[in-house]
XYZ file of C-alpha atoms in Angstrom:
716
model
C -3.383 -5.232 27.305
C -3.800 -8.051 24.773
C -3.213 -11.655 25.903
C -1.138 -12.214 22.748
C 2.222 -10.773 21.803
C 2.181 -7.438 20.021
C 4.835 -6.269 17.597
C 7.089 -3.314 18.360
C 5.275 -1.237 15.717
C 1.928 -2.004 17.331
C 3.227 -1.163 20.814
C 4.669 2.085 19.516
C 1.257 3.075 18.156
C -0.649 1.988 21.260
C 1.542 3.927 23.689
C 1.673 7.188 21.738
C 0.869 10.356 23.737
C -2.784 10.890 24.538
C -2.935 13.995 22.332
C -1.625 12.269 19.164
C -3.632 12.379 15.947
C -2.479 9.333 14.006
C -3.126 8.146 10.460
C -2.439 4.392 10.274
C -2.361 2.590 6.934
C -1.236 -0.688 5.443
C -2.517 -3.839 3.724
C -5.113 -6.105 5.280
C -3.762 -8.604 7.772
C -0.935 -6.491 9.182
C -2.516 -5.905 12.601
C -3.977 -2.424 12.196
C -7.357 -3.174 13.771
C -5.687 -5.185 16.544
C -3.489 -2.204 17.362
C -6.454 0.168 17.140
C -8.427 -1.943 19.610
C -5.501 -1.912 22.041
C -5.070 1.831 21.536
C -8.713 2.287 22.525
C -8.202 0.223 25.685
C -4.953 2.095 26.418
C -6.761 5.444 26.296
C -9.312 4.184 28.798
C -6.571 2.793 31.064
C -4.943 6.216 31.077
C -8.103 7.820 32.389
C -9.913 8.837 29.194
C -13.656 8.268 29.837
C -15.233 5.841 27.397
C -18.141 8.228 26.980
C -15.778 10.778 25.374
C -14.658 8.359 22.622
C -16.447 8.039 19.275
C -15.711 5.061 17.023
C -16.856 5.455 13.411
C -17.042 2.488 11.028
C -18.573 2.266 7.535
C -20.564 -0.857 8.405
C -21.729 -1.916 11.871
C -20.304 -5.412 11.491
C -16.769 -4.017 11.161
C -16.942 -2.830 14.785
C -17.095 -6.438 16.070
C -13.432 -6.581 17.314
C -13.904 -3.377 19.312
C -17.201 -4.507 20.825
C -15.705 -7.848 21.857
C -12.790 -6.085 23.558
C -15.062 -3.595 25.330
C -17.342 -6.350 26.605
C -14.465 -8.392 28.076
C -14.112 -8.491 31.893
C -11.657 -5.993 33.341
C -12.205 -3.096 30.922
C -11.798 0.178 32.787
C -15.085 1.861 33.653
C -15.909 5.401 32.581
C -18.993 5.249 30.426
C -19.710 3.422 27.190
C -17.719 4.043 24.027
C -20.066 5.245 21.276
C -19.844 3.030 18.181
C -21.670 4.370 15.112
C -21.798 4.520 11.345
C -22.397 7.839 9.619
C -26.049 6.816 9.277
C -26.293 5.988 12.974
C -24.696 9.291 13.952
C -27.029 11.194 11.634
C -30.123 9.460 13.010
C -29.074 10.087 16.589
C -28.468 13.790 15.962
C -31.695 14.242 13.976
C -33.696 12.632 16.775
C -31.996 14.873 19.358
C -32.125 18.190 17.475
C -35.225 17.669 15.328
C -36.975 20.914 16.351
C -33.968 22.975 15.205
C -34.054 21.894 11.569
C -37.446 20.369 10.762
C -39.049 23.575 9.515
C -35.925 24.841 7.720
C -35.506 21.504 5.911
C -39.022 21.742 4.528
C -41.003 19.196 6.547
C -44.730 19.819 6.436
C -45.271 18.993 10.103
C -42.216 20.090 12.102
C -44.256 19.898 15.320
C -44.614 16.119 14.905
C -41.806 13.627 15.619
C -39.897 12.091 12.687
C -40.397 8.513 11.491
C -37.107 6.773 10.622
C -37.286 4.291 7.766
C -35.259 1.137 7.238
C -34.275 -0.089 3.790
C -37.344 -2.322 3.794
C -39.855 0.327 4.850
C -38.319 2.800 2.389
C -38.928 0.256 -0.381
C -42.522 -0.083 0.806
C -43.189 3.639 0.393
C -41.283 3.744 -2.900
C -43.450 0.909 -4.190
C -46.563 2.756 -3.011
C -45.550 5.773 -5.108
C -43.984 4.107 -8.147
C -46.485 1.295 -8.755
C -49.121 3.650 -10.284
C -46.414 5.320 -12.362
C -45.391 1.963 -13.835
C -48.939 1.560 -15.082
C -48.582 4.943 -16.809
C -45.553 3.752 -18.814
C -42.598 4.632 -16.580
C -39.576 2.372 -17.118
C -41.347 0.597 -19.984
C -37.992 -0.318 -21.579
C -36.496 -1.757 -18.357
C -36.742 -5.486 -17.730
C -35.789 -6.091 -14.094
C -37.703 -7.216 -11.024
C -39.672 -4.441 -9.364
C -37.831 -4.841 -6.092
C -34.534 -4.134 -7.891
C -36.092 -1.121 -9.552
C -37.208 0.278 -6.191
C -33.825 -0.357 -4.587
C -31.972 1.447 -7.393
C -34.122 4.561 -6.948
C -33.236 4.487 -3.250
C -29.603 3.926 -4.184
C -29.577 7.126 -6.252
C -30.888 9.083 -3.284
C -28.278 7.541 -0.999
C -25.450 8.360 -3.410
C -26.511 11.996 -3.558
C -26.512 12.169 0.254
C -23.171 10.471 0.945
C -21.352 12.165 -1.945
C -22.846 15.544 -1.161
C -24.774 16.802 -4.193
C -28.472 17.796 -4.470
C -30.911 15.084 -5.517
C -32.066 17.378 -8.316
C -28.751 16.609 -10.077
C -29.216 12.835 -10.166
C -30.843 12.686 -13.586
C -28.534 15.239 -15.192
C -25.374 13.491 -13.980
C -26.545 10.123 -15.272
C -27.691 11.494 -18.618
C -24.506 13.493 -19.164
C -22.358 10.372 -18.705
C -24.456 8.128 -20.939
C -22.968 7.422 -24.379
C -25.253 4.662 -25.638
C -28.833 4.228 -26.864
C -30.735 7.539 -26.546
C -33.704 5.646 -25.116
C -31.793 5.145 -21.873
C -31.996 8.895 -21.223
C -35.737 8.558 -20.580
C -35.037 5.837 -18.016
C -32.743 8.195 -16.100
C -35.384 10.931 -16.287
C -38.005 8.555 -14.888
C -35.659 7.468 -12.092
C -34.887 11.083 -11.158
C -38.589 11.968 -11.188
C -39.391 9.030 -8.883
C -36.605 10.063 -6.505
C -37.958 13.616 -6.291
C -41.510 12.380 -5.720
C -40.325 10.107 -2.928
C -38.393 12.932 -1.293
C -41.448 15.220 -1.430
C -43.604 12.452 0.022
C -41.122 12.033 2.885
C -41.151 15.766 3.595
C -44.938 15.776 3.611
C -45.259 12.859 6.040
C -42.169 13.356 8.259
C -40.498 10.199 6.903
C -36.710 9.990 6.986
C -34.934 7.372 4.905
C -31.148 6.988 5.100
C -30.482 9.661 2.471
C -32.629 12.270 4.182
C -31.110 11.526 7.588
C -27.569 12.019 6.262
C -28.547 15.120 4.312
C -30.216 16.699 7.342
C -27.167 16.044 9.464
C -24.568 17.144 6.905
C -26.325 20.183 5.457
C -28.146 21.483 8.508
C -27.237 20.042 11.895
C -23.457 19.992 11.462
C -23.672 23.656 10.463
C -25.830 24.437 13.504
C -23.577 25.802 16.319
C -25.558 24.069 19.075
C -25.302 20.638 17.465
C -21.658 21.038 16.440
C -20.678 22.216 19.904
C -22.520 19.293 21.450
C -20.590 16.794 19.336
C -17.212 18.484 19.759
C -17.574 18.668 23.514
C -19.068 15.193 23.965
C -16.575 13.262 21.848
C -13.044 14.510 22.449
C -11.348 11.387 21.055
C -12.000 10.019 17.564
C -11.305 6.575 16.161
C -12.277 5.628 12.595
C -11.535 2.228 11.072
C -11.781 1.059 7.445
C -11.789 4.614 6.149
C -11.404 3.376 2.577
C -14.882 1.811 2.765
C -16.534 4.970 4.065
C -18.164 7.827 2.182
C -16.975 11.338 1.237
C -19.440 12.961 3.647
C -17.866 10.992 6.520
C -14.421 12.134 5.417
C -15.616 15.755 5.238
C -16.958 15.457 8.765
C -13.684 14.030 10.105
C -11.622 16.660 8.298
C -13.481 19.436 10.125
C -13.611 17.564 13.432
C -9.955 16.517 13.709
C -8.478 19.949 14.619
C -10.890 20.167 17.559
C -10.288 16.638 18.891
C -7.910 15.847 21.754
C -6.725 12.685 19.970
C -7.558 10.678 16.895
C -6.678 7.413 15.186
C -7.688 6.918 11.564
C -7.142 3.472 10.001
C -7.008 2.829 6.257
C -6.552 -0.406 4.284
C -4.499 -0.284 1.109
C -6.244 -1.511 -2.055
C -9.654 -1.213 -0.366
C -12.860 0.432 -1.488
C -14.903 -2.676 -2.265
C -18.053 -0.828 -1.155
C -17.869 1.688 -3.999
C -21.302 0.563 -5.109
C -22.456 1.977 -1.730
C -20.515 5.229 -2.054
C -17.072 4.243 -0.670
C -14.271 6.581 -1.805
C -10.682 5.482 -1.026
C -9.169 8.572 -2.659
C -11.215 10.826 -0.415
C -10.090 8.798 2.616
C -6.417 9.264 1.741
C -6.779 13.060 1.887
C -7.196 12.744 5.665
C -3.565 11.683 5.940
C -2.419 15.315 5.971
C -4.948 16.241 8.669
C -3.057 14.079 11.205
C 0.245 15.011 12.842
C 1.619 11.461 12.656
C 1.515 8.987 9.768
C 2.330 5.314 10.397
C 2.650 2.386 7.997
C 2.241 -1.278 8.927
C 3.520 -3.604 6.206
C 4.146 -6.998 7.840
C 1.340 -9.525 7.363
C 0.395 -11.665 10.367
C -1.926 -13.740 8.152
C -0.547 -14.655 4.736
C 2.370 -17.064 4.428
C 5.339 -16.171 2.163
C 3.919 -18.453 -0.537
C 0.534 -16.735 -0.406
C 2.293 -13.363 -0.558
C 4.119 -14.569 -3.660
C 0.822 -15.730 -5.173
C -0.652 -12.309 -4.400
C 2.178 -10.553 -6.237
C 2.168 -12.798 -9.306
C -1.619 -12.855 -9.665
C -1.859 -9.066 -9.476
C 0.932 -8.845 -12.024
C -0.995 -11.172 -14.307
C -4.148 -9.047 -13.932
C -2.518 -5.609 -14.225
C -1.609 -4.225 -17.647
C 2.136 -3.854 -18.146
C 2.032 -0.039 -18.063
C 0.497 0.146 -14.577
C 2.128 -0.046 -11.168
C 1.239 -3.073 -9.061
C -0.949 -2.302 -5.996
C 0.974 -4.808 -3.841
C 2.832 -4.293 -0.585
C 6.603 -4.307 -0.148
C 6.411 -7.657 1.655
C 4.447 -9.197 -1.218
C 6.959 -7.840 -3.728
C 9.803 -9.273 -1.624
C 8.151 -12.707 -1.735
C 7.894 -12.589 -5.537
C 11.115 -14.623 -5.880
C 9.289 -17.654 -4.429
C 7.375 -20.083 -6.624
C 3.687 -19.459 -5.753
C 2.317 -22.719 -7.188
C 2.538 -24.655 -3.861
C -0.084 -22.215 -2.553
C -2.418 -23.215 -5.407
C -4.321 -26.457 -5.830
C -6.552 -27.061 -8.837
C -7.922 -29.660 -11.206
C -9.630 -29.129 -14.529
C -13.144 -30.491 -15.024
C -15.500 -30.580 -17.943
C -18.787 -30.125 -16.084
C -19.783 -27.968 -13.131
C -21.080 -30.823 -10.890
C -17.738 -32.601 -11.300
C -15.987 -29.510 -9.943
C -18.338 -29.410 -6.939
C -17.636 -33.092 -6.229
C -13.892 -32.411 -6.281
C -14.222 -29.380 -3.998
C -16.215 -31.348 -1.418
C -13.765 -34.277 -1.577
C -10.849 -31.943 -0.889
C -12.691 -30.318 2.021
C -13.602 -33.733 3.446
C -9.951 -34.766 3.287
C -8.842 -31.574 5.042
C -11.409 -31.967 7.806
C -11.409 -35.733 8.385
C -7.847 -36.735 7.492
C -5.782 -33.641 8.261
C -7.808 -32.425 11.228
C -8.426 -28.906 9.870
C -11.238 -27.168 11.809
C -14.189 -26.574 9.440
C -14.247 -22.888 10.386
C -10.794 -22.489 8.813
C -12.290 -23.253 5.380
C -14.427 -21.012 3.205
C -16.084 -21.671 -0.164
C -16.376 -18.531 -2.280
C -18.119 -17.681 -5.535
C -18.960 -14.393 -7.228
C -22.633 -15.183 -6.598
C -24.058 -17.876 -4.326
C -27.263 -18.949 -6.026
C -29.883 -21.125 -4.358
C -28.965 -24.034 -6.640
C -25.243 -23.742 -5.843
C -25.871 -23.444 -2.108
C -28.187 -26.471 -2.112
C -25.749 -28.562 -4.169
C -22.860 -27.785 -1.835
C -24.881 -28.268 1.347
C -26.121 -31.707 0.248
C -22.632 -32.863 -0.749
C -21.035 -31.568 2.458
C -23.719 -33.173 4.607
C -23.110 -36.505 2.893
C -19.424 -36.192 3.814
C -20.256 -35.293 7.404
C -18.847 -31.753 7.083
C -20.807 -29.050 8.965
C -21.523 -25.967 6.867
C -23.527 -22.775 6.772
C -24.211 -20.090 4.186
C -24.237 -16.320 4.533
C -25.875 -14.212 1.835
C -26.789 -10.732 3.107
C -29.353 -8.476 1.453
C -31.228 -11.339 -0.172
C -34.902 -10.726 -0.795
C -36.874 -11.893 2.226
C -39.097 -14.153 0.129
C -36.060 -16.137 -1.072
C -35.534 -17.680 2.365
C -37.462 -20.928 2.791
C -37.926 -20.285 6.511
C -39.530 -16.910 5.697
C -41.972 -18.482 3.259
C -42.900 -21.121 5.834
C -43.604 -18.587 8.578
C -45.602 -16.219 6.376
C -47.641 -19.046 4.836
C -48.677 -20.188 8.299
C -49.384 -16.558 9.253
C -51.773 -16.194 6.302
C -53.590 -19.395 7.292
C -53.905 -18.100 10.866
C -55.335 -14.767 9.637
C -58.044 -15.589 7.058
C -59.413 -12.037 7.423
C -56.409 -10.816 5.414
C -57.861 -12.434 2.303
C -54.482 -13.949 1.365
C -55.092 -17.656 0.785
C -51.900 -19.668 0.134
C -52.017 -22.303 -2.588
C -51.769 -25.969 -1.653
C -48.208 -26.268 -2.884
C -47.264 -23.270 -0.670
C -48.683 -25.133 2.323
C -46.836 -28.305 1.285
C -43.514 -26.444 1.167
C -44.298 -24.827 4.526
C -44.959 -28.234 6.084
C -41.649 -29.544 4.735
C -39.896 -26.725 6.591
C -42.073 -26.940 9.687
C -41.861 -30.696 10.406
C -38.571 -32.553 10.669
C -37.854 -35.336 8.154
C -41.007 -34.666 6.139
C -40.362 -35.068 2.408
C -42.162 -33.103 -0.273
C -44.131 -36.101 -1.593
C -45.843 -36.810 1.759
C -46.195 -33.071 2.431
C -47.984 -32.595 -0.891
C -50.242 -35.564 -0.130
C -51.033 -34.218 3.346
C -51.799 -30.750 1.989
C -54.142 -32.149 -0.672
C -56.144 -33.949 2.013
C -56.289 -31.516 4.958
C -56.386 -28.119 3.192
C -60.088 -27.548 2.574
C -62.412 -24.595 2.043
C -65.139 -23.826 4.542
C -67.491 -20.971 3.614
C -64.957 -19.919 0.997
C -62.102 -19.749 3.531
C -59.323 -22.377 3.478
C -58.921 -24.272 6.770
C -56.820 -27.146 8.071
C -58.753 -30.291 9.020
C -57.679 -32.754 11.751
C -55.347 -35.629 10.941
C -57.755 -38.098 12.542
C -60.286 -37.467 9.768
C -57.921 -38.912 7.180
C -58.508 -42.504 6.037
C -56.307 -44.997 7.951
C -54.493 -46.144 4.802
C -53.469 -42.549 4.072
C -52.505 -41.998 7.716
C -50.114 -44.932 7.491
C -48.670 -43.637 4.249
C -48.047 -40.184 5.711
C -46.988 -41.863 9.025
C -48.462 -41.257 12.444
C -45.285 -39.476 13.566
C -45.748 -36.755 10.942
C -49.455 -36.702 11.704
C -48.785 -36.070 15.373
C -46.568 -33.057 14.680
C -48.992 -31.749 12.054
C -51.832 -32.049 14.556
C -49.825 -30.148 17.166
C -49.275 -27.313 14.688
C -52.915 -27.330 13.555
C -54.256 -27.173 17.097
C -51.942 -24.297 17.966
C -53.170 -22.329 14.951
C -56.787 -23.161 15.790
C -56.392 -22.006 19.403
C -54.742 -18.795 18.211
C -57.702 -18.046 15.938
C -60.112 -18.311 18.885
C -58.625 -15.183 20.463
C -58.017 -11.626 19.275
C -55.397 -11.355 16.504
C -51.916 -10.312 17.609
C -49.464 -8.113 15.781
C -47.604 -10.102 13.119
C -44.212 -9.906 14.845
C -45.765 -11.108 18.108
C -47.552 -13.931 16.286
C -44.330 -15.057 14.587
C -42.431 -14.921 17.856
C -45.011 -17.135 19.550
C -45.222 -19.535 16.603
C -41.455 -19.949 16.577
C -41.038 -20.263 20.337
C -44.064 -22.415 21.152
C -44.122 -24.735 18.144
C -41.509 -24.624 15.390
C -38.462 -24.516 17.666
C -39.639 -27.524 19.692
C -38.248 -31.064 19.183
C -39.684 -32.751 16.113
C -40.315 -29.492 14.268
C -38.163 -28.130 11.479
C -36.613 -25.129 13.233
C -35.498 -27.110 16.310
C -32.047 -28.132 15.058
C -31.591 -25.467 12.377
C -29.362 -22.563 13.339
C -29.988 -20.907 9.954
C -33.783 -21.139 10.265
C -33.639 -19.613 13.747
C -31.516 -16.757 12.447
C -33.909 -16.105 9.551
C -36.865 -16.158 11.957
C -35.176 -13.616 14.233
C -34.394 -11.338 11.276
C -37.963 -11.636 9.997
C -39.458 -10.765 13.388
C -37.167 -7.727 13.643
C -38.142 -6.673 10.119
C -41.882 -6.951 10.878
C -41.451 -5.030 14.109
C -39.644 -2.132 12.407
C -42.244 -2.106 9.642
C -45.023 -1.842 12.238
C -43.250 0.982 14.040
C -42.758 2.902 10.790
C -46.131 2.488 9.084
C -48.450 0.806 11.600
C -50.211 3.986 12.743
C -50.826 5.160 9.180
C -52.222 1.781 8.106
C -54.329 1.435 11.256
C -55.895 4.850 10.590
C -56.927 3.605 7.147
C -58.199 0.282 8.510
C -55.492 -1.767 6.790
C -53.971 -4.652 8.804
C -50.184 -4.042 8.960
C -49.562 -7.795 8.868
C -51.375 -8.171 5.560
C -49.531 -5.219 4.093
C -46.188 -6.656 5.224
C -46.883 -10.050 3.634
C -47.792 -8.373 0.356
C -44.599 -6.324 0.527
C -42.523 -9.486 0.923
C -44.362 -11.126 -1.954
C -43.327 -8.144 -4.090
C -39.706 -9.159 -3.417
C -38.505 -6.436 -1.048
C -34.740 -6.651 -0.475
C -33.754 -7.346 3.120
C -31.948 -4.795 5.237
C -28.689 -5.678 6.952
C -29.060 -7.673 10.164
C -26.032 -7.629 12.434
C -26.799 -11.023 13.966
C -26.290 -12.646 10.553
C -22.730 -11.297 10.428
C -22.011 -11.867 14.110
C -22.832 -15.541 13.764
C -20.003 -15.823 11.237
C -17.397 -15.161 13.915
C -16.689 -16.750 17.257
C -14.868 -15.147 20.151
C -11.530 -16.209 18.658
C -12.301 -14.480 15.356
C -12.750 -17.687 13.387
C -15.619 -18.141 11.023
C -18.959 -19.586 12.067
C -19.705 -20.733 15.555
C -20.397 -23.596 15.931
C -17.553 -24.761 13.688
C -18.704 -25.010 10.102
C -17.435 -24.426 6.592
C -18.691 -21.072 5.358
C -20.376 -20.661 1.958
C -20.482 -16.999 0.925
C -20.121 -14.560 -1.966
C -16.526 -13.349 -2.265
C -17.323 -9.710 -1.456
C -19.260 -10.731 1.653
C -16.293 -12.703 2.952
C -13.861 -9.833 2.414
C -16.141 -7.369 4.188
C -16.386 -9.732 7.154
C -12.624 -9.159 7.546
C -11.682 -12.564 9.009
C -8.738 -14.754 7.850
C -8.918 -18.495 7.146
C -6.368 -21.152 6.291
C -7.980 -22.456 3.101
C -10.100 -20.746 0.457
C -12.004 -22.513 -2.334
C -12.807 -20.290 -5.322
C -15.660 -21.590 -7.476
C -16.584 -20.700 -11.025
C -13.204 -19.052 -11.653
C -14.070 -18.404 -15.301
C -17.147 -16.329 -14.396
C -17.301 -12.648 -15.289
C -19.079 -12.057 -11.985
C -15.711 -11.737 -10.202
C -15.261 -8.261 -11.670
C -18.272 -7.099 -13.675
C -20.804 -4.701 -12.194
C -24.347 -5.892 -11.682
C -26.829 -4.690 -14.272
C -28.223 -1.439 -12.851
C -30.131 0.475 -15.544
C -31.360 3.180 -13.135
C -28.089 4.101 -11.443
C -24.303 4.136 -11.809
C -22.025 4.042 -8.744
C -18.985 5.494 -10.504
C -20.753 8.327 -12.308
C -22.506 9.368 -9.073
C -19.222 9.931 -7.237
C -16.808 12.771 -6.619
C -14.161 11.068 -8.740
C -16.161 11.398 -11.949
C -16.260 14.823 -13.686
C -19.820 15.950 -14.294
C -20.597 15.773 -18.000
C -17.841 13.352 -18.994
C -19.184 10.315 -20.909
C -18.681 6.851 -19.446
C -17.299 4.614 -22.195
C -16.299 0.978 -22.595
C -12.690 1.935 -21.846
C -13.658 3.210 -18.398
C -15.787 0.113 -17.838
C -12.853 -2.179 -18.668
C -10.418 -0.218 -16.496
C -12.875 -0.337 -13.609
C -13.294 -4.084 -14.046
C -9.510 -4.580 -13.871
C -9.284 -2.435 -10.754
C -12.212 -4.257 -9.104
C -10.641 -7.636 -9.802
C -7.299 -6.484 -8.349
C -8.971 -5.190 -5.192
C -10.959 -8.373 -4.707
C -7.959 -10.646 -5.238
C -5.858 -8.625 -2.795
C -8.686 -8.681 -0.279
C -9.070 -12.457 -0.546
C -5.397 -13.444 -0.576
C -4.481 -11.133 2.311
C -7.061 -13.049 4.346
C -5.717 -16.493 3.397
C -3.092 -18.191 5.556
C -1.982 -21.212 3.543
C -3.635 -22.209 0.273
C -6.200 -21.434 -2.404
C -8.134 -24.181 -4.203
C -9.405 -23.272 -7.659
C -12.674 -24.745 -8.862
C -12.173 -25.025 -12.635
C -14.800 -26.312 -15.067
C -15.051 -25.766 -18.793
C -18.791 -25.172 -18.486
C -20.187 -22.811 -15.865
C -23.204 -23.194 -13.604
C -25.550 -22.247 -16.462
C -23.852 -24.661 -18.861
C -21.979 -22.039 -20.896
C -18.247 -21.940 -21.562
C -16.585 -19.127 -19.624
C -13.246 -17.372 -20.099
C -13.304 -14.431 -17.696
C -10.424 -12.155 -16.731
C -9.596 -14.076 -13.556
C -9.232 -17.381 -15.394
C -7.015 -15.775 -18.057
C -4.891 -14.124 -15.372
C -4.385 -17.446 -13.566
C -3.408 -19.143 -16.815
C -0.945 -16.324 -17.514
C 0.492 -16.690 -14.007
C 1.045 -20.435 -14.414
C 2.707 -19.977 -17.818
C 5.072 -17.310 -16.494
C 6.020 -19.358 -13.429
C 6.610 -22.450 -15.568
C 8.826 -20.433 -17.907
């Protein structure tokens, strides 16, 4: 059992009979996942084989507590517990039972094996299809980056799959809910047409993106007696955590599976559903309560202090209109009699940089004077821009405070380490015909060589980057005039020469696959002492993610490109230059948590978007909220090709979406986010207040007004 003390409620759940089907709910921080982990271990101790247990989570990173427990020494043997998302389960079943459904589902070549696409490779094929259509006038009234356009088309397909309606209804649902400019209707028609073309292309070439995998599993394989019997007999015990963040199709599957299971434990967080933009449906999750023979409620927080609970109550009250019930727990309501202001620290500032200076000073005092571990502190903002991240990192480094940032699903080209690696790859492969500009090489050298500033890097690039027979090459450092060598410094010249010689030796042999080239470049050069990736944990993580991305791209499209004589490496670089959005990489989330569940190992202050922090599901002692007046805390991102609320089961088909619904949704989103943050805060929240926001504009968002209302009411 656990090395820490469990509550009586947790022990009661853990030691329930082996045939119990339990629905466990409660607010975040009340020990539900801890109890679920111990319940899993208890089942195995009682003789239940691990191979007969299926754990379903909405996002792979949310399974981290279970995986840590299962990998600990002393866990009873009996096979491996299967840990999957609905997408992982669908892919596994499609791969296993492909011959049963390929022809029925309409694939042109059912005798050939399927090709599973990642988010990145799906965007590649979407771009291949949509780019010519853009030249014909599609989406002519839409002004967003192409990579965002591609991702929203994919998002529409995914919504149809996880909600459970045909993709042919995408356009009609969006058009029926639109109540604005009639010109937007044509945008929805174009988006629906692109989605259908992509689906037909996938069927023709045996390509399976996430939406098609889920649809094949839900519509065909789950209805196939052989497949259903295989699943029901293989997995006799079900465990599903964070149900509120999962999709309606997952809930449908569990509803049909539960009566056949020997035991089950379903875990739901109150006031969840932050992943609604990905299809999460908390209302659908709650319907599973009646499918279980035992319902349990945990309501005591092991994280938030009484003062933070009081702050949670009063802030939600300040956000919620007077005619609505508060979505707070009984414990938070009980703490309402306390004055919440000791759990708040803030100072007003005129300008944004002044607020950042104050935030860093407070963090420095906590770390250096009060001895607070840096991993017990998190800096949160609605969006973590490159400028904000850089400003915070520089200030924290000056104060001697270790820090790291986590921004999932950023475009690959936005990472400086990615640009460095791909620039060097283009130089090493002149046959691609992609010749980086001198300033690209200068920026790459800044990343590649430790302590090299941009001025010397630009000077070095101007001198050594020359054309030979129309092809840019790097010339030796020794050919530079001595006065320039001294200005650049011989130390930098030595590391540059080591990199140049490695690239030159590589070019003497046959070209390797891009992922293999990047792996060698990182391991043999850039990770060595004196080079830029040697002491950078973040750069190493980005390099690992990039290599994995290239490898999956090669597996998915390499054969097709090779048959056409197109180098996959060149095609990948061009895809990144188009701004493809990165898929989710588990290692980026795993590095946020150590074995003790704290944030960031080694110890470091975390910089992250607020939603990312909540979905990581880890508590901290101190939270710093930046840009409190921003509307980004609650407003939806601009998505002209899709609509997460209209494409859901909650929204009646044909009902217009008006400003009233938009405002109500914003209020609900802000409530959910505040509850998610405060229930993961142990002691105090620091508010970063500035009259002018990051862009220099005055901001008066809902969160700022709610905090002002809270302070007035408490003072009264």
